[in-house]
Amino acid sequence: MGENVIDIKLEGVAHGGEAFGWHEGKITFVAYAIPGERVRAEVVQDKKNWARAKLLEILEPSPDRVEPRCVHFGIGKCGGCHWQHISYRKQLELKREIVSEQLRRIGHIEDPPVEAVEQVGPPWNYRNNARFSVTRDGSIGFRKGQSHEVVRIDECHLLHPRINELLRSFELSWPNLRGVKIRHGVNTDEDMVVIETDGKEQPEISVDLPISIVLQAGRDFVPLIGLPYIHEEVNGIRYRISAGSFFQSNTPGAERLVKLVEEFLEPKPGQTVLDGYAGVGLFSLPLVQSSGQVISIEENPWATEDLAQTAEEMGVDNLSLFEGPVEEVVRAMDQRVDAAVVDPPRSGMGKNVPGDLARLGVRNLVYVSCDPATMARDSGNLRSAGFELVRVRPLDMFPQTFHIESVSLWQRRG
Ligand SMILES: C[S@@+](CC[C@H](N)C(=O)[O-])C[C@H]1O[C@@H](n2cnc3c(N)ncnc32)[C@H](O)[C@@H]1O
């Protein structure tokens, strides 16, 4: 065995998807391995407190090891998926373990009430949007794991079949091309392609498909063909989504997310509910029907415009919309709020937000998270503001990857 080649038994899974075990007393991470396996691996990073090793051979395979579906999956290949080699049942188990471990270790919550991970739809072909990078020879693909290199992709098994179809139908080769985003309305059949450029020159484009094409240079979006937005329908509400707005990438997941937020929040007629980091109003628009008044806060101007437009089309008259950072808006507010839902970006929620929500009178707070590590970090500020964690339900919005969505309920008593 070479000096850096080790034989290691893997004992757990880390946030980030790697399995880990101990070699000569040091925690060592091995990607593409599964807890319970014994593997031969080569140490490629050796730090004071941890090491990382590259999988060479599986000596004792896990009963949960399965054949990956995609030819682009694996060491040194496409970095979009991390867990195609793990049975779907085991993926769900591992995600629950990760959420619990993050809340224990980072959030200092001894016995976090983490429920079983819920499957929200099919574990393949679920993504309604994708961003592709551009290879040196001008074709489009995904980035390799931990690298800037781009792997050409003919078909991605996570994407909705319509996005694969559009991907195959393009011939995009143009020196100023920086990336391509494709978004599909799964329940509306509307499509939008966003072409990212360096802004120097406009491409000539002709298409014979009924799709929207938008040119993006930095934060400017110019419609080239059709409208600069599409719609997606979730639980009977038809949301407008502009090229620059966020929308959940798993449509059945979004349907379940909305239901779960309502179930956890238990809004009552007459109550005022705040929706922080509201996007195009995924939660605000159902909440106007089940509560008295909704206050939506979102800093992205395209998303606020989408939300305002959809609310107007629905004839909503009990929604107040603030465009700006949640942190500043809640700091300046003095109106009573009964309940709140927050769904911050991966970086998490502003430090002052829990304290300000408590000051406004919030008792039930639902925290929707796409990153258990930042949720665990934010739990410190929530607890300092008097909120106690009641339950956490992880949802599998991102099968075959280590990414985890979760909905948690926090209550303030007294
Ligand atoms: C994870 S998305 C959630 C959106 C929406 N709840 C949904 O599910 O579609 C987070 C949203 O927060 C917005 N955002 C990010 N930082 C913000 C901030 N400091 N204040 C207000 N909005 C912010 C982003 O533009 C994005 O729309």
mmCIF file of N, CA, C and O and ligand atoms in Angstrom, residues 245-248 257 275-283 297-300 303 324-327 343-347 368 370 405, ligand 1:
data_model
loop_
_atom_site.group_PDB
_atom_site.id
_atom_site.type_symbol
_atom_site.label_atom_id
_atom_site.label_comp_id
_atom_site.label_asym_id
_atom_site.label_seq_id
_atom_site.Cartn_x
_atom_site.Cartn_y
_atom_site.Cartn_z
ATOM 1 N N SER A 245 -36.167 36.345 -10.942
ATOM 2 C CA SER A 245 -36.777 35.975 -9.651
ATOM 3 C C SER A 245 -36.452 34.533 -9.267
ATOM 4 O O SER A 245 -36.296 33.675 -10.133
ATOM 5 N N PHE A 246 -36.438 34.297 -7.955
ATOM 6 C CA PHE A 246 -36.258 32.933 -7.444
ATOM 7 C C PHE A 246 -37.588 32.187 -7.494
ATOM 8 O O PHE A 246 -38.646 32.755 -7.236
ATOM 9 N N PHE A 247 -37.528 30.883 -7.824
ATOM 10 C CA PHE A 247 -38.684 30.017 -7.611
ATOM 11 C C PHE A 247 -38.171 28.631 -7.228
ATOM 12 O O PHE A 247 -37.104 28.214 -7.686
ATOM 13 N N GLN A 248 -38.935 27.923 -6.393
ATOM 14 C CA GLN A 248 -38.520 26.578 -5.976
ATOM 15 C C GLN A 248 -38.303 25.704 -7.208
ATOM 16 O O GLN A 248 -39.106 25.738 -8.135
ATOM 17 N N LEU A 257 -44.460 21.999 0.268
ATOM 18 C CA LEU A 257 -43.887 23.025 1.147
ATOM 19 C C LEU A 257 -44.970 23.998 1.618
ATOM 20 O O LEU A 257 -45.066 24.327 2.797
ATOM 21 N N ASP A 275 -44.519 37.334 5.960
ATOM 22 C CA ASP A 275 -43.768 36.401 5.107
ATOM 23 C C ASP A 275 -42.448 37.081 4.747
ATOM 24 O O ASP A 275 -42.402 37.994 3.924
ATOM 25 N N GLY A 276 -41.374 36.651 5.411
ATOM 26 C CA GLY A 276 -40.058 37.263 5.183
ATOM 27 C C GLY A 276 -39.276 36.478 4.150
ATOM 28 O O GLY A 276 -39.282 35.258 4.181
ATOM 29 N N TYR A 277 -38.566 37.175 3.243
ATOM 30 C CA TYR A 277 -37.847 36.561 2.121
ATOM 31 C C TYR A 277 -38.907 35.875 1.229
ATOM 32 O O TYR A 277 -38.844 34.679 0.969
ATOM 33 N N ALA A 278 -39.873 36.679 0.783
ATOM 34 C CA ALA A 278 -41.120 36.144 0.207
ATOM 35 C C ALA A 278 -41.016 35.676 -1.241
ATOM 36 O O ALA A 278 -41.911 34.975 -1.716
ATOM 37 N N GLY A 279 -39.969 36.073 -1.972
ATOM 38 C CA GLY A 279 -39.870 35.699 -3.383
ATOM 39 C C GLY A 279 -41.067 36.221 -4.154
ATOM 40 O O GLY A 279 -41.531 37.351 -3.959
ATOM 41 N N VAL A 280 -41.623 35.369 -5.032
ATOM 42 C CA VAL A 280 -42.772 35.797 -5.845
ATOM 43 C C VAL A 280 -44.090 35.517 -5.113
ATOM 44 O O VAL A 280 -45.155 35.581 -5.707
ATOM 45 N N GLY A 281 -43.987 35.185 -3.815
ATOM 46 C CA GLY A 281 -45.202 35.060 -2.997
ATOM 47 C C GLY A 281 -45.692 33.633 -2.828
ATOM 48 O O GLY A 281 -46.876 33.428 -2.536
ATOM 49 N N LEU A 282 -44.782 32.651 -2.946
ATOM 50 C CA LEU A 282 -45.199 31.245 -2.825
ATOM 51 C C LEU A 282 -46.052 31.009 -1.573
ATOM 52 O O LEU A 282 -47.077 30.320 -1.646
ATOM 53 N N PHE A 283 -45.640 31.617 -0.432
ATOM 54 C CA PHE A 283 -46.414 31.429 0.808
ATOM 55 C C PHE A 283 -47.428 32.561 1.008
ATOM 56 O O PHE A 283 -48.517 32.334 1.532
ATOM 57 N N ILE A 297 -42.220 40.612 2.647
ATOM 58 C CA ILE A 297 -40.977 41.395 2.531
ATOM 59 C C ILE A 297 -40.009 40.649 1.613
ATOM 60 O O ILE A 297 -39.739 39.455 1.819
ATOM 61 N N GLU A 298 -39.508 41.360 0.615
ATOM 62 C CA GLU A 298 -38.604 40.750 -0.373
ATOM 63 C C GLU A 298 -37.748 41.875 -0.957
ATOM 64 O O GLU A 298 -38.241 42.953 -1.240
ATOM 65 N N GLU A 299 -36.433 41.589 -1.130
ATOM 66 C CA GLU A 299 -35.570 42.677 -1.602
ATOM 67 C C GLU A 299 -35.378 42.703 -3.108
ATOM 68 O O GLU A 299 -34.945 43.713 -3.663
ATOM 69 N N ASN A 300 -35.694 41.613 -3.806
ATOM 70 C CA ASN A 300 -35.449 41.552 -5.248
ATOM 71 C C ASN A 300 -36.605 42.239 -6.006
ATOM 72 O O ASN A 300 -37.759 41.812 -5.913
ATOM 73 N N ALA A 303 -38.879 40.043 -8.240
ATOM 74 C CA ALA A 303 -39.787 39.171 -7.470
ATOM 75 C C ALA A 303 -40.943 39.981 -6.891
ATOM 76 O O ALA A 303 -42.098 39.530 -6.926
ATOM 77 N N GLY A 324 -37.354 45.418 0.132
ATOM 78 C CA GLY A 324 -36.153 45.802 0.876
ATOM 79 C C GLY A 324 -35.671 44.632 1.699
ATOM 80 O O GLY A 324 -36.302 43.576 1.723
ATOM 81 N N PRO A 325 -34.525 44.808 2.376
ATOM 82 C CA PRO A 325 -33.996 43.721 3.209
ATOM 83 C C PRO A 325 -34.886 43.478 4.429
ATOM 84 O O PRO A 325 -35.286 44.433 5.101
ATOM 85 N N VAL A 326 -35.193 42.232 4.688
ATOM 86 C CA VAL A 326 -36.031 41.857 5.841
ATOM 87 C C VAL A 326 -35.469 42.483 7.120
ATOM 88 O O VAL A 326 -36.214 43.012 7.950
ATOM 89 N N GLU A 327 -34.137 42.434 7.238
ATOM 90 C CA GLU A 327 -33.477 42.914 8.455
ATOM 91 C C GLU A 327 -33.857 44.369 8.735
ATOM 92 O O GLU A 327 -34.132 44.745 9.875
ATOM 93 N N ASP A 343 -38.075 32.387 4.982
ATOM 94 C CA ASP A 343 -37.458 31.419 4.070
ATOM 95 C C ASP A 343 -36.212 32.069 3.468
ATOM 96 O O ASP A 343 -36.196 32.440 2.298
ATOM 97 N N PRO A 344 -35.170 32.241 4.320
ATOM 98 C CA PRO A 344 -34.009 33.002 3.863
ATOM 99 C C PRO A 344 -33.177 32.250 2.823
ATOM 100 O O PRO A 344 -33.340 31.039 2.652
ATOM 101 N N PRO A 345 -32.274 32.965 2.124
ATOM 102 C CA PRO A 345 -31.372 32.288 1.197
ATOM 103 C C PRO A 345 -30.368 31.422 1.976
ATOM 104 O O PRO A 345 -30.375 31.423 3.212
ATOM 105 N N ARG A 346 -29.499 30.726 1.236
ATOM 106 C CA ARG A 346 -28.546 29.795 1.854
ATOM 107 C C ARG A 346 -27.716 30.437 2.967
ATOM 108 O O ARG A 346 -27.296 29.779 3.906
ATOM 109 N N SER A 347 -27.475 31.741 2.857
ATOM 110 C CA SER A 347 -26.644 32.423 3.867
ATOM 111 C C SER A 347 -27.379 32.593 5.197
ATOM 112 O O SER A 347 -26.780 32.970 6.193
ATOM 113 N N VAL A 368 -38.298 28.127 7.056
ATOM 114 C CA VAL A 368 -38.069 27.222 5.919
ATOM 115 C C VAL A 368 -36.598 27.374 5.551
ATOM 116 O O VAL A 368 -36.118 28.489 5.339
ATOM 117 N N CYS A 370 -33.026 25.968 3.355
ATOM 118 C CA CYS A 370 -32.440 25.112 2.310
ATOM 119 C C CYS A 370 -31.018 24.728 2.707
ATOM 120 O O CYS A 370 -30.271 24.206 1.894
ATOM 121 N N GLU A 405 -33.965 20.497 2.220
ATOM 122 C CA GLU A 405 -34.936 21.538 2.575
ATOM 123 C C GLU A 405 -35.567 21.099 3.892
ATOM 124 O O GLU A 405 -35.768 19.898 4.113
HETATM 125 C C1 LIG B 1 -35.050 30.778 -0.695
HETATM 126 S S1 LIG B 1 -35.844 32.120 -1.541
HETATM 127 C C2 LIG B 1 -37.483 31.925 -0.946
HETATM 128 C C3 LIG B 1 -38.556 32.625 -1.722
HETATM 129 C C4 LIG B 1 -39.983 32.138 -1.474
HETATM 130 N N1 LIG B 1 -40.296 31.971 -0.084
HETATM 131 C C5 LIG B 1 -40.249 30.851 -2.228
HETATM 132 O O1 LIG B 1 -40.297 29.780 -1.589
HETATM 133 O O2 LIG B 1 -40.390 30.892 -3.449
HETATM 134 C C6 LIG B 1 -35.197 33.490 -0.687
HETATM 135 C C7 LIG B 1 -35.678 34.840 -1.176
HETATM 136 O O3 LIG B 1 -35.126 35.843 -0.310
HETATM 137 C C8 LIG B 1 -34.733 36.969 -1.077
HETATM 138 N N2 LIG B 1 -33.734 37.660 -0.234
HETATM 139 C C9 LIG B 1 -32.430 37.348 -0.045
HETATM 140 N N3 LIG B 1 -31.900 38.122 0.916
HETATM 141 C C10 LIG B 1 -32.890 38.945 1.355
HETATM 142 C C11 LIG B 1 -32.991 39.943 2.352
HETATM 143 N N4 LIG B 1 -31.939 40.237 3.113
HETATM 144 N N5 LIG B 1 -34.158 40.568 2.531
HETATM 145 C C12 LIG B 1 -35.245 40.266 1.762
HETATM 146 N N6 LIG B 1 -35.219 39.322 0.809
HETATM 147 C C13 LIG B 1 -34.066 38.656 0.610
HETATM 148 C C14 LIG B 1 -34.258 36.403 -2.386
HETATM 149 O O4 LIG B 1 -34.343 37.377 -3.409
HETATM 150 C C15 LIG B 1 -35.241 35.236 -2.587
HETATM 151 O O5 LIG B 1 -36.373 35.662 -3.301
#
